Coordinates of N, CA and C in Angstrom, one line a residue:
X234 N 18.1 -37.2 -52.1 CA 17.6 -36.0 -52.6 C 16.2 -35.8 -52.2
X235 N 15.7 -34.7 -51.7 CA 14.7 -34.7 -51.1 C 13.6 -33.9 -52.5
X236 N 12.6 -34.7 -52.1 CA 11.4 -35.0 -53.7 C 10.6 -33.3 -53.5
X237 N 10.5 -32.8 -52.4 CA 10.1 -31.5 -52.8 C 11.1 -30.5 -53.6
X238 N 12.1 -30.4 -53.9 CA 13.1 -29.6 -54.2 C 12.5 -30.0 -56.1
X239 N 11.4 -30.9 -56.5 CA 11.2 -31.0 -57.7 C 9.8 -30.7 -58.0
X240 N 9.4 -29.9 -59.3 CA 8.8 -29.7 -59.7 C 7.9 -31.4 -59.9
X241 N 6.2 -31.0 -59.9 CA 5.7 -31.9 -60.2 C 5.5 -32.6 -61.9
X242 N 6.1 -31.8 -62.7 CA 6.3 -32.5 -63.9 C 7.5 -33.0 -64.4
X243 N 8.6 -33.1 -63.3 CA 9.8 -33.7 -63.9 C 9.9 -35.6 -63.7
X244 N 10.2 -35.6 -65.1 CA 9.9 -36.7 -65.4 C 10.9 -38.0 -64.4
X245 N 10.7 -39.1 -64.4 CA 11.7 -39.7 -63.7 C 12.8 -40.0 -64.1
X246 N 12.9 -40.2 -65.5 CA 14.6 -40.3 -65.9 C 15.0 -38.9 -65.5
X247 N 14.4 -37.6 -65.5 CA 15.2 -36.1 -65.6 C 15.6 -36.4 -64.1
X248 N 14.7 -36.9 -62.9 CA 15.1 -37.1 -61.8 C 16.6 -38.1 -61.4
X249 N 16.2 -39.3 -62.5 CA 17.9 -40.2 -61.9 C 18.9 -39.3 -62.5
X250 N 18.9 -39.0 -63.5 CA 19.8 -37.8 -64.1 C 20.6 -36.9 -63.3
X251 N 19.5 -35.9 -62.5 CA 19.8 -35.3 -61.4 C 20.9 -35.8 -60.0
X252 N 20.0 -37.0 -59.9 CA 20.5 -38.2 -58.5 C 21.6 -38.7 -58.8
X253 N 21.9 -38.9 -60.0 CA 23.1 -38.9 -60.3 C 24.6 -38.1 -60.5
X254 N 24.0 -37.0 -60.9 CA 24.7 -36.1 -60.4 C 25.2 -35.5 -59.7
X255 N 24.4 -35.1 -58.5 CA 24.8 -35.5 -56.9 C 25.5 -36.3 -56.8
X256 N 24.8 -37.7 -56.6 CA 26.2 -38.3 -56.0 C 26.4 -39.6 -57.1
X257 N 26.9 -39.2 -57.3 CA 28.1 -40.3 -58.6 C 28.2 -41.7 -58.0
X258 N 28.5 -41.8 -56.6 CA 29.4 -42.8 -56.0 C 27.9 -44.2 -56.1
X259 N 26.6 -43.6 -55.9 CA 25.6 -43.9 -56.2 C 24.8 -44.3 -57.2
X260 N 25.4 -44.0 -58.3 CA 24.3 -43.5 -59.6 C 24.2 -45.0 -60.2
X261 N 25.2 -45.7 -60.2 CA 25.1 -47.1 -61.3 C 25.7 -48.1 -60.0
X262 N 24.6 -48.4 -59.5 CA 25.0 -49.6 -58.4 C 25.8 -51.0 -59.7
X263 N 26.4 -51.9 -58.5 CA 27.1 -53.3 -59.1 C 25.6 -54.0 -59.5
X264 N 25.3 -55.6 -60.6 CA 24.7 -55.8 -60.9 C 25.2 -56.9 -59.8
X265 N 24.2 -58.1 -59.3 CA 24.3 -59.1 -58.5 C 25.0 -60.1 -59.4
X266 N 25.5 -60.1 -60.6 CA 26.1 -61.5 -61.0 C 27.5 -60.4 -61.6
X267 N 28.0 -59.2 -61.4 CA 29.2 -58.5 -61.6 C 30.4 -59.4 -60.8
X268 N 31.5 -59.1 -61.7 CA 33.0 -60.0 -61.0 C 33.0 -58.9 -59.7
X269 N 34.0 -59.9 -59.1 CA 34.4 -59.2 -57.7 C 35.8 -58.3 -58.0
X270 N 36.1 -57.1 -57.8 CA 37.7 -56.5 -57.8 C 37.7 -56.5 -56.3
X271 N 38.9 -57.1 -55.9 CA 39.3 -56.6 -54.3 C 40.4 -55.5 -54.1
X272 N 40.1 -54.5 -53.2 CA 40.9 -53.3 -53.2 C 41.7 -53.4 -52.0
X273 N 42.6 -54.4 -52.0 CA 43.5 -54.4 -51.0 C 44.6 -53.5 -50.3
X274 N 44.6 -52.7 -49.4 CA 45.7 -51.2 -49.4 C 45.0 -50.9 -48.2
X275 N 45.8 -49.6 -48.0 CA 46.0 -48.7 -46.9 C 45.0 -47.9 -46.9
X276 N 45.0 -46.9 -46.2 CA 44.2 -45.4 -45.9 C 43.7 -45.5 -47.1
X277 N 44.5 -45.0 -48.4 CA 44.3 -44.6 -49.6 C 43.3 -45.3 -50.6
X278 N 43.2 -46.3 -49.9 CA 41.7 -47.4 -50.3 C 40.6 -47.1 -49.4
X279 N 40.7 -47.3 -48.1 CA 39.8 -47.3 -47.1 C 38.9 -46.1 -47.2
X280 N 39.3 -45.0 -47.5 CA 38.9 -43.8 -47.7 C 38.8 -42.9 -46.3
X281 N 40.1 -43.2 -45.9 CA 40.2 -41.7 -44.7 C 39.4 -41.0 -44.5
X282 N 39.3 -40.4 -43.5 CA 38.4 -39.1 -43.5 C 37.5 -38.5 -44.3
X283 N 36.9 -39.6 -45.1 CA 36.0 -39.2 -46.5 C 34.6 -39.8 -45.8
X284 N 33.4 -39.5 -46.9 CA 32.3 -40.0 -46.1 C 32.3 -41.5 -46.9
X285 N 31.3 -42.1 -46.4 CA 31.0 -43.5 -46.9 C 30.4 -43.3 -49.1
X286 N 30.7 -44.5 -49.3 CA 30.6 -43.8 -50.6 C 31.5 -42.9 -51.7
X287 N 33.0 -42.2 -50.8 CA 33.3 -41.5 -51.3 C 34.9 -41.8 -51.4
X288 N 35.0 -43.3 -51.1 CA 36.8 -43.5 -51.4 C 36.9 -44.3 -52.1
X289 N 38.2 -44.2 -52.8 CA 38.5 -44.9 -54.3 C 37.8 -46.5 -54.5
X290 N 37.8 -47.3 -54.0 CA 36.9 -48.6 -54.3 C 35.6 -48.2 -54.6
X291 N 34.4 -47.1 -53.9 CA 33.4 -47.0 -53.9 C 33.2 -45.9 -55.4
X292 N 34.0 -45.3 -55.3 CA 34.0 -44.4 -56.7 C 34.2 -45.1 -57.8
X293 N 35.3 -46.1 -57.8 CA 35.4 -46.8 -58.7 C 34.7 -47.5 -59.5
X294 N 33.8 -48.4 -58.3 CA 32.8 -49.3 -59.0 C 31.9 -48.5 -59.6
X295 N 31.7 -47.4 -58.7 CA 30.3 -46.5 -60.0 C 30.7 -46.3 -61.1
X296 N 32.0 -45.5 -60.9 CA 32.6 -45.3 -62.3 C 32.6 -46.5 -63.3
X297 N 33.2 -47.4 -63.0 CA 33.0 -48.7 -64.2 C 31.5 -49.3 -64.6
X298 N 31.1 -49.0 -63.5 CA 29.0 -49.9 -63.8 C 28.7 -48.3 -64.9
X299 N 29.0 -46.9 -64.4 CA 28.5 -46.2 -65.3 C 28.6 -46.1 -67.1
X300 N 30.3 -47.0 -66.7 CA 30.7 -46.9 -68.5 C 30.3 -48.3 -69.2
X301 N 29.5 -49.0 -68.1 CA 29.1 -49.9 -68.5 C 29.5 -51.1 -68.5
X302 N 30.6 -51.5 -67.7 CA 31.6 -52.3 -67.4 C 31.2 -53.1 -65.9
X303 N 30.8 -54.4 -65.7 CA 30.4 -54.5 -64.7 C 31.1 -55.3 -63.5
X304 N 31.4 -54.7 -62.2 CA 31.7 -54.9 -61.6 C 31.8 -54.3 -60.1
X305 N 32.1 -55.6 -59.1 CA 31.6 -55.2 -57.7 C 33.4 -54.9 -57.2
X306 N 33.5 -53.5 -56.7 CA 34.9 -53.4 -55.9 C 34.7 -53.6 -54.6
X307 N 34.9 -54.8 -53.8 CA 35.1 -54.5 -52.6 C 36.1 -53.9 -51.9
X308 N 36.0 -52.8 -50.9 CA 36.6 -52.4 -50.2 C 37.6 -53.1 -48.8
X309 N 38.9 -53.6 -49.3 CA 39.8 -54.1 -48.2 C 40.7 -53.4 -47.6
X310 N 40.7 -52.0 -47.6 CA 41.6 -50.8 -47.2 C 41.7 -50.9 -45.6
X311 N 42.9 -50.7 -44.9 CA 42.7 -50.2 -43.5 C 43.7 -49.3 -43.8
X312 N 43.3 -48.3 -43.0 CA 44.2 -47.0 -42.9 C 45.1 -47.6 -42.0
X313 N 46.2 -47.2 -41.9 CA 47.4 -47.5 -41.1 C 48.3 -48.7 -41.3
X314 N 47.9 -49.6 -42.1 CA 48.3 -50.5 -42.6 C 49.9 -50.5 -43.0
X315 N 50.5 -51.2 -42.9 CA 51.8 -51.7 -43.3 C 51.9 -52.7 -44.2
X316 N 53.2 -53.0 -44.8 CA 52.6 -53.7 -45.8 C 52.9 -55.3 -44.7
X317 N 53.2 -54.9 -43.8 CA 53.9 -56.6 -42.8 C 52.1 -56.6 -42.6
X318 N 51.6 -55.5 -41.9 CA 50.1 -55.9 -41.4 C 49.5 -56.3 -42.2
X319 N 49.5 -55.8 -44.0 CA 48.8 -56.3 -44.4 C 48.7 -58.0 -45.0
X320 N 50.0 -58.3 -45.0 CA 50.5 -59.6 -45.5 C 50.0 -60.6 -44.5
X321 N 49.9 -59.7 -43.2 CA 49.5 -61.1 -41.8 C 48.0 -61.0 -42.6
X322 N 47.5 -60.2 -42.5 CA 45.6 -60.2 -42.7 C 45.3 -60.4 -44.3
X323 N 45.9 -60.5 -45.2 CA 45.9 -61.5 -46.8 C 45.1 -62.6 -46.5
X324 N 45.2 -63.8 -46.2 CA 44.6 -65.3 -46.0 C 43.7 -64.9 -45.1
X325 N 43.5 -63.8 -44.3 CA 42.1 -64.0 -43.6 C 41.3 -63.6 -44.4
X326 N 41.7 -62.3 -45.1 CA 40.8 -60.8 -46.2 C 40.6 -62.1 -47.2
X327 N 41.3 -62.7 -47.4 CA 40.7 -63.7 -48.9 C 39.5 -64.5 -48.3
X328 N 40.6 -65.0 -47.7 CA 38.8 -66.6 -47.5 C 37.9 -65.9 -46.8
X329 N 37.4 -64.7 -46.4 CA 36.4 -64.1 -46.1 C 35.7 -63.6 -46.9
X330 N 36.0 -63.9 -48.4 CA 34.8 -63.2 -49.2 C 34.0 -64.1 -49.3
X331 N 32.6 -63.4 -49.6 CA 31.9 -63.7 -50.5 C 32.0 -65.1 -51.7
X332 N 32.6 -64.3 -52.4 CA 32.9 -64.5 -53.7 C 34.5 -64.4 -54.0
X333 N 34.7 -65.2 -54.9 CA 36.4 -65.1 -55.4 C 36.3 -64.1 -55.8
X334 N 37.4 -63.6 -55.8 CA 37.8 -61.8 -56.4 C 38.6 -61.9 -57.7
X335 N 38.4 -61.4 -59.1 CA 38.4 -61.9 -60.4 C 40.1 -61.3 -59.9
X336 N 40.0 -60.2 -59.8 CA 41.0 -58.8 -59.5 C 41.6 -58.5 -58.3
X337 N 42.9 -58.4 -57.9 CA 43.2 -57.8 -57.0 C 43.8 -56.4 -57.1
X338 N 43.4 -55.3 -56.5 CA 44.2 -54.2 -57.0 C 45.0 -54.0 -55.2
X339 N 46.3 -54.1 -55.3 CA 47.3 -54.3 -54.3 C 47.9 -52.7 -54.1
X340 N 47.7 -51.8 -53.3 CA 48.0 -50.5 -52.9 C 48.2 -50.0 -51.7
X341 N 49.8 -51.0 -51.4 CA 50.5 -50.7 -49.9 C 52.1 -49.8 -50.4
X342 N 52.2 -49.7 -48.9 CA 53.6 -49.2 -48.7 C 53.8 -47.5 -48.6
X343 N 52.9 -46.9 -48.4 CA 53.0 -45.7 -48.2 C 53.3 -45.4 -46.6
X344 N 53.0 -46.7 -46.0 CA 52.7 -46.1 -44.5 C 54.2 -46.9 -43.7
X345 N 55.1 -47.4 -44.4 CA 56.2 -48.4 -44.6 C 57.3 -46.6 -44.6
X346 N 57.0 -46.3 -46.0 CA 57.5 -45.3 -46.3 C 57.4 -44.0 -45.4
X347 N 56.0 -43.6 -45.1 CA 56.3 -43.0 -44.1 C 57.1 -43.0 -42.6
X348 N 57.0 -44.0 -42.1 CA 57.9 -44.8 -41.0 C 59.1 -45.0 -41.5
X349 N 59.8 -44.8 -42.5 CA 61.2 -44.9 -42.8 C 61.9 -46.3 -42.3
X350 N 60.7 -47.2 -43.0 CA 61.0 -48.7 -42.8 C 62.1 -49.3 -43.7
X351 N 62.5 -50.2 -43.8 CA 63.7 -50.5 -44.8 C 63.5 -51.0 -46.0
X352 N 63.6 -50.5 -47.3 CA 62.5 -51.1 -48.7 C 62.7 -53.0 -49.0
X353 N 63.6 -52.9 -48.3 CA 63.6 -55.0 -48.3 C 62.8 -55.1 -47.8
X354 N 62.3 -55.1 -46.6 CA 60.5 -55.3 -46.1 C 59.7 -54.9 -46.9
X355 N 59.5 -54.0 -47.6 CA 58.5 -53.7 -48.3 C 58.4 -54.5 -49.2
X356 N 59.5 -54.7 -50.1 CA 59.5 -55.6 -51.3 C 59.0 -56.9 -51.2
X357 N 59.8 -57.4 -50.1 CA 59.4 -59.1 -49.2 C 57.9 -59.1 -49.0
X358 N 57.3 -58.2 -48.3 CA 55.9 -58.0 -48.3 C 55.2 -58.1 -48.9
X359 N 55.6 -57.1 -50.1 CA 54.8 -57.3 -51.4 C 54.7 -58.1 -52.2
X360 N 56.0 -58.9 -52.4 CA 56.2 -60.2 -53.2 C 55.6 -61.2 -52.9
X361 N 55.8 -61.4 -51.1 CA 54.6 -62.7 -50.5 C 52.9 -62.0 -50.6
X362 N 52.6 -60.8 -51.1 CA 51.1 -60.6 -51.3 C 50.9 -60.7 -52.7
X363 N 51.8 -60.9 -53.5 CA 51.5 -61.3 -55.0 C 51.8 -62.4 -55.2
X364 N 52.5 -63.4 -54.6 CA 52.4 -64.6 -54.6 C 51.6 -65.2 -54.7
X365 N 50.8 -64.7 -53.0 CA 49.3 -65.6 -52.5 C 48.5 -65.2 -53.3
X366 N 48.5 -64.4 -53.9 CA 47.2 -64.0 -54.7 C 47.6 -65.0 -56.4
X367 N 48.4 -64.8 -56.8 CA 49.1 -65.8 -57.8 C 48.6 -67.3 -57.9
X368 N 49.1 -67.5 -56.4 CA 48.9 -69.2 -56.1 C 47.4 -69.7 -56.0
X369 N 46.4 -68.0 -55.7 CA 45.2 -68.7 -55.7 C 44.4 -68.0 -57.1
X370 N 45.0 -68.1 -58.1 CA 44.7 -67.6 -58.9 C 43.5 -66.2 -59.5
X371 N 44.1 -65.2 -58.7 CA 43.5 -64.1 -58.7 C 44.7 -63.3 -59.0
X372 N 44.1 -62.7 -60.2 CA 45.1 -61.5 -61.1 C 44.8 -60.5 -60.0
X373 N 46.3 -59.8 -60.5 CA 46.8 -58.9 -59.7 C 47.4 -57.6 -60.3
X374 N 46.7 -56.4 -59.6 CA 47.0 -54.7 -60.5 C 47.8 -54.2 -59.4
X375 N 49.3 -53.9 -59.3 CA 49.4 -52.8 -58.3 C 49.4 -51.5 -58.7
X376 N 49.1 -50.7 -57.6 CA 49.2 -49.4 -57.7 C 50.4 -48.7 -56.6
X377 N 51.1 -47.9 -57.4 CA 52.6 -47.9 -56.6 C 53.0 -46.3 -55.8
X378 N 53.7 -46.0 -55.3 CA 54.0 -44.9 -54.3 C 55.3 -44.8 -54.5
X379 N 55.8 -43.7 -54.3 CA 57.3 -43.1 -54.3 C 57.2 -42.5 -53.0
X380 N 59.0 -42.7 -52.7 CA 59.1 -41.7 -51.4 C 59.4 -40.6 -51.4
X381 N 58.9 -39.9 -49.9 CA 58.8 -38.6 -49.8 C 60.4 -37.9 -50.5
X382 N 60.6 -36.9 -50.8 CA 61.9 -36.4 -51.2 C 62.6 -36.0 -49.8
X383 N 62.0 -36.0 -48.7 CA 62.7 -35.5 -47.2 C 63.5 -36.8 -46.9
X384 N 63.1 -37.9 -47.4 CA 63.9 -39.3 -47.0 C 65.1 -39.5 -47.6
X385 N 65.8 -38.9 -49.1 CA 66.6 -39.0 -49.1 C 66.8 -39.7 -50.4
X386 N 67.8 -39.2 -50.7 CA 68.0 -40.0 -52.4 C 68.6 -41.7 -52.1
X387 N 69.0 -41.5 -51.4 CA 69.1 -43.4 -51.3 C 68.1 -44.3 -50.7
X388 N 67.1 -44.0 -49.8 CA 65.9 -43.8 -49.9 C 64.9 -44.5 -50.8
X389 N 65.3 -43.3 -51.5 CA 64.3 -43.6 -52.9 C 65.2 -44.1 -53.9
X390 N 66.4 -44.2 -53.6 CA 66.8 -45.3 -54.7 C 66.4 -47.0 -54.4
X391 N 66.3 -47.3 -53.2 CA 65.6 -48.5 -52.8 C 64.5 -48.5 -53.4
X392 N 63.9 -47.4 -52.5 CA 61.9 -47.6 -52.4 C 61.2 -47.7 -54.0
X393 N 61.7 -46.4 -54.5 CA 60.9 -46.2 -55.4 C 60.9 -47.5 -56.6
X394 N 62.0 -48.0 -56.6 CA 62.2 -49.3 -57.7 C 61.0 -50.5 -57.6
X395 N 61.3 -50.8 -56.3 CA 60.0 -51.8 -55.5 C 58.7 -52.2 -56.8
X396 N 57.8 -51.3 -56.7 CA 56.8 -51.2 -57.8 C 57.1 -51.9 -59.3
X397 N 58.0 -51.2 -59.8 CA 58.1 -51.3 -61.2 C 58.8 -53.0 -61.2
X398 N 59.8 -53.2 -60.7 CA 60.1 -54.1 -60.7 C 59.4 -55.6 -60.6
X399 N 58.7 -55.4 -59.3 CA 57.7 -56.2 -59.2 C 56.7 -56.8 -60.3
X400 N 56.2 -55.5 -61.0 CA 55.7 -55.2 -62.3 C 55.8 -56.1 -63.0
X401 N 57.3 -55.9 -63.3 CA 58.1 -56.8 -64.3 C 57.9 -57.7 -63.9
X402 N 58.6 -58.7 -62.9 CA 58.4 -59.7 -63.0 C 57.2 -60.9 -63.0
X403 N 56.3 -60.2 -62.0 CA 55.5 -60.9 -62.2 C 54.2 -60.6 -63.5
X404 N 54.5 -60.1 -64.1 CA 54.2 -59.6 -65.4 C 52.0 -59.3 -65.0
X405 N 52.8 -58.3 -64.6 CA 51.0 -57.6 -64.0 C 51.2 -56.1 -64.1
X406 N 50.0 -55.6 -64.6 CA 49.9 -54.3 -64.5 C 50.1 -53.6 -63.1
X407 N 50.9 -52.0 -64.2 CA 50.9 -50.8 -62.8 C 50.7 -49.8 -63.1
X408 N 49.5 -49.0 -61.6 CA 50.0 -47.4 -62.0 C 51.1 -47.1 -61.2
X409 N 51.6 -46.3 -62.2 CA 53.7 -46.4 -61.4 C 53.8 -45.3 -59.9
X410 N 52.8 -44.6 -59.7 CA 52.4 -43.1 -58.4 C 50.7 -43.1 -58.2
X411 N 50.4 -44.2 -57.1 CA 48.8 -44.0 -57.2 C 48.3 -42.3 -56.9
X412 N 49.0 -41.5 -56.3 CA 49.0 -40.3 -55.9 C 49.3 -38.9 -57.3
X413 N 49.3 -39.6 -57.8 CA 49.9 -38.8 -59.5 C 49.0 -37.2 -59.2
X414 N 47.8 -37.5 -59.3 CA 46.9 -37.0 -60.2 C 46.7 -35.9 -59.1
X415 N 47.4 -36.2 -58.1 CA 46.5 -35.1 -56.7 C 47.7 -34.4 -56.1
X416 N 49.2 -35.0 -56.2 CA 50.1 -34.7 -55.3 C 50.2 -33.1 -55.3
X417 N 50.7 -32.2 -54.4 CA 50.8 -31.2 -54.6 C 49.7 -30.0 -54.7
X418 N 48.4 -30.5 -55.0 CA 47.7 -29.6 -55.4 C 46.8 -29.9 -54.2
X419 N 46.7 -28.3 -53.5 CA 45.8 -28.5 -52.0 C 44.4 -29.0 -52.1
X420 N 43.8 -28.6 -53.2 CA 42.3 -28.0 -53.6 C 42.1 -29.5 -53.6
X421 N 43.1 -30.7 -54.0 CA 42.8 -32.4 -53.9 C 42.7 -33.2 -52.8
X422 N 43.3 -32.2 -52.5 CA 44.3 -33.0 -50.9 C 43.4 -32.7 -49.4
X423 N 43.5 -33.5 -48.3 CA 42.9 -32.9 -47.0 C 43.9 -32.0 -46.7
X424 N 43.4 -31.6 -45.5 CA 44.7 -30.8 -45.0 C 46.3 -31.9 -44.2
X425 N 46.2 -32.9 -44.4 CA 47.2 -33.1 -44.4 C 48.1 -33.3 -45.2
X426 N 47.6 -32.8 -46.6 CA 48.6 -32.8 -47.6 C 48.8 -34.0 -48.3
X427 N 48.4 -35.0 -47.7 CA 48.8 -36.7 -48.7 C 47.5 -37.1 -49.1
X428 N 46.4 -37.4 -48.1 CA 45.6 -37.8 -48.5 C 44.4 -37.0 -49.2
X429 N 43.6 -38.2 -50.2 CA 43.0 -37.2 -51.7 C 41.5 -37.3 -50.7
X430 N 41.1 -35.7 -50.7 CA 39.5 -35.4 -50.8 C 38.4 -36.2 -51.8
X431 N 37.2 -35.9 -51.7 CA 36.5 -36.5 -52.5 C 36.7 -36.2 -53.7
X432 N 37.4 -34.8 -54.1 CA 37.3 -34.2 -55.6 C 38.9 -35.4 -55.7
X433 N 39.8 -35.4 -55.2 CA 40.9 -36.2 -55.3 C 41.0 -37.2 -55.9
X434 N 39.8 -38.0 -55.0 CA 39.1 -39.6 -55.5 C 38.9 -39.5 -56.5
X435 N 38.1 -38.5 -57.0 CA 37.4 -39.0 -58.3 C 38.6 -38.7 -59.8
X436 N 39.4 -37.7 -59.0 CA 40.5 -37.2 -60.0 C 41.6 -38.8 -60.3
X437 N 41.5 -39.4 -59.2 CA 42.5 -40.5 -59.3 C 41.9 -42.0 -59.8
X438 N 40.3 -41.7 -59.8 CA 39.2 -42.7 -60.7 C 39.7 -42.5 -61.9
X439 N 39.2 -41.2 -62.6 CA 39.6 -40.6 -63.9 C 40.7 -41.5 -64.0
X440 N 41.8 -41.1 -63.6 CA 43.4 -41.7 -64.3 C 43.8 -43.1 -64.1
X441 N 43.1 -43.7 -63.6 CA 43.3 -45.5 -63.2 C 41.9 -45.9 -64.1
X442 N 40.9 -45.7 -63.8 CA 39.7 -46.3 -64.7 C 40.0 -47.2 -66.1
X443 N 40.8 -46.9 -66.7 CA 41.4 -47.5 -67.8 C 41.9 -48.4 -67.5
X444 N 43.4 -48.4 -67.0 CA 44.6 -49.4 -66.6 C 43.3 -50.4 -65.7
X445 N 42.5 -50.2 -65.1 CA 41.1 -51.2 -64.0 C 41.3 -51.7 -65.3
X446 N 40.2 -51.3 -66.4 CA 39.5 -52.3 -67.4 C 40.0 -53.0 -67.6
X447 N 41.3 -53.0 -68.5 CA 42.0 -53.5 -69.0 C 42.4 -55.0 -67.9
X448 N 42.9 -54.3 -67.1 CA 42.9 -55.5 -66.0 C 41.9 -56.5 -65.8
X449 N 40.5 -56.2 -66.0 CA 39.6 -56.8 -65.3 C 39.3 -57.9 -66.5
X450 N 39.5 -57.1 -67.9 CA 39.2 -57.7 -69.0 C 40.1 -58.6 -69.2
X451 N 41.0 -58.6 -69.3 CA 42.5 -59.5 -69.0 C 42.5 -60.7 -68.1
X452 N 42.1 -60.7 -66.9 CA 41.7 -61.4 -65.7 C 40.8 -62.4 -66.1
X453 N 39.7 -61.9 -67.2 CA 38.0 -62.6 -67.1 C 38.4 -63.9 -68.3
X454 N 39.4 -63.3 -69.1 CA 39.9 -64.7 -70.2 C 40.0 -65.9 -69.8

């Protein structure tokens, strides 16, 4: 924010106030001793075509340091990802942090789905990415996807189950459509219709932000 656009008497809280306002994604950085959430997933993590700062992992962590909830989301999204790619790059994305990741928020299979891959891969995929994360004792949130309705009611009678089931068994939180909050509505969406704009992002912060805590608080026991 550029310092001439303010009067010389505004105070500096009225200024972070403002700075915050702008840009959100910014306002309540992670503290250096916050748990780690790893945001493992596709495009829809990575933040597509969004600017820096402005995709679901980066929104998120402001969002939680703002409500006063502390924690660092790293970003492990690659757009185009499958969930076979992502399962090969799991053991690398782990032992390359940092830090242990308290959290894993797991957000594949859309790009499976769109390729009209077969939902046994997907599930096998998924199950050896909740495994490994199991085995190294890092709780696990998935966030889940349905398929398109052009693919077909049997289709989605495979695909869609995948998620919830998983759910069940390995007895971990879900949101059941990470796309809930935006599907359909252009004003959320880029122009390609699936993926969420910045206003998208923050709409799909809003509706996960909770199911996070709860997770994170759950995890830290």
């Amino acid at each position: 924010m550029a310092m001439g656009a303010c009067s010389r008497g505004t105070a500096p809280a009225a200024l972070e106030t403002r700075e915050a306002a702008e840009n959100p994604a910014k306002a309540a950085p992670a503290p250096a001793d916050a748990p780690v959430i790893l945001a493992f997933g596709d495009s829809l993590y990575a933040g597509y075509r969004l600017q820096p700062g402005e995709s679901y992992p980066a929104k998120l962590e402001a969002a939680l340091n703002r409500a006063g909830v502390k924690a660092r989301v790293v970003n492990a999204g690659v757009s185009g990802d499958t969930t076979a790619a992502a399962r090969e790059r799991l053991v690398f994305t782990l032992d390359g942090q940092a830090a242990k990741p308290v959290l894993a928020l797991v957000g594949l299979g859309g790009n499976d789905m769109l390729r009209g891959l077969p939902p046994a891969q997907t599930r096998a995929n998924l199950e050896a990415i909740v495994a490994e994360l199991e085995r190294r004792k890092i709780a696990v949130m998935l966030t889940g996807m349905l398929a398109a309705p052009n693919l077909g009611a049997d289709y989605a009678k495979a695909f869609n189950p995948i998620w919830p089931e998983l759910a069940k068994a390995h007895k971990v939180p879900l949101v059941p459509f990470f796309l809930q909050p935006v599907i359909g509505n252009d004003n959320l969406l880029l122009d390609d219709h699936i993926h969420p704009n910045a206003q998208g992002v923050d709409r799909i912060v809003a509706a996960t932000q909770g199911e996070v805590v709860q997770a994170l608080k759950a995890a830290e026991k």
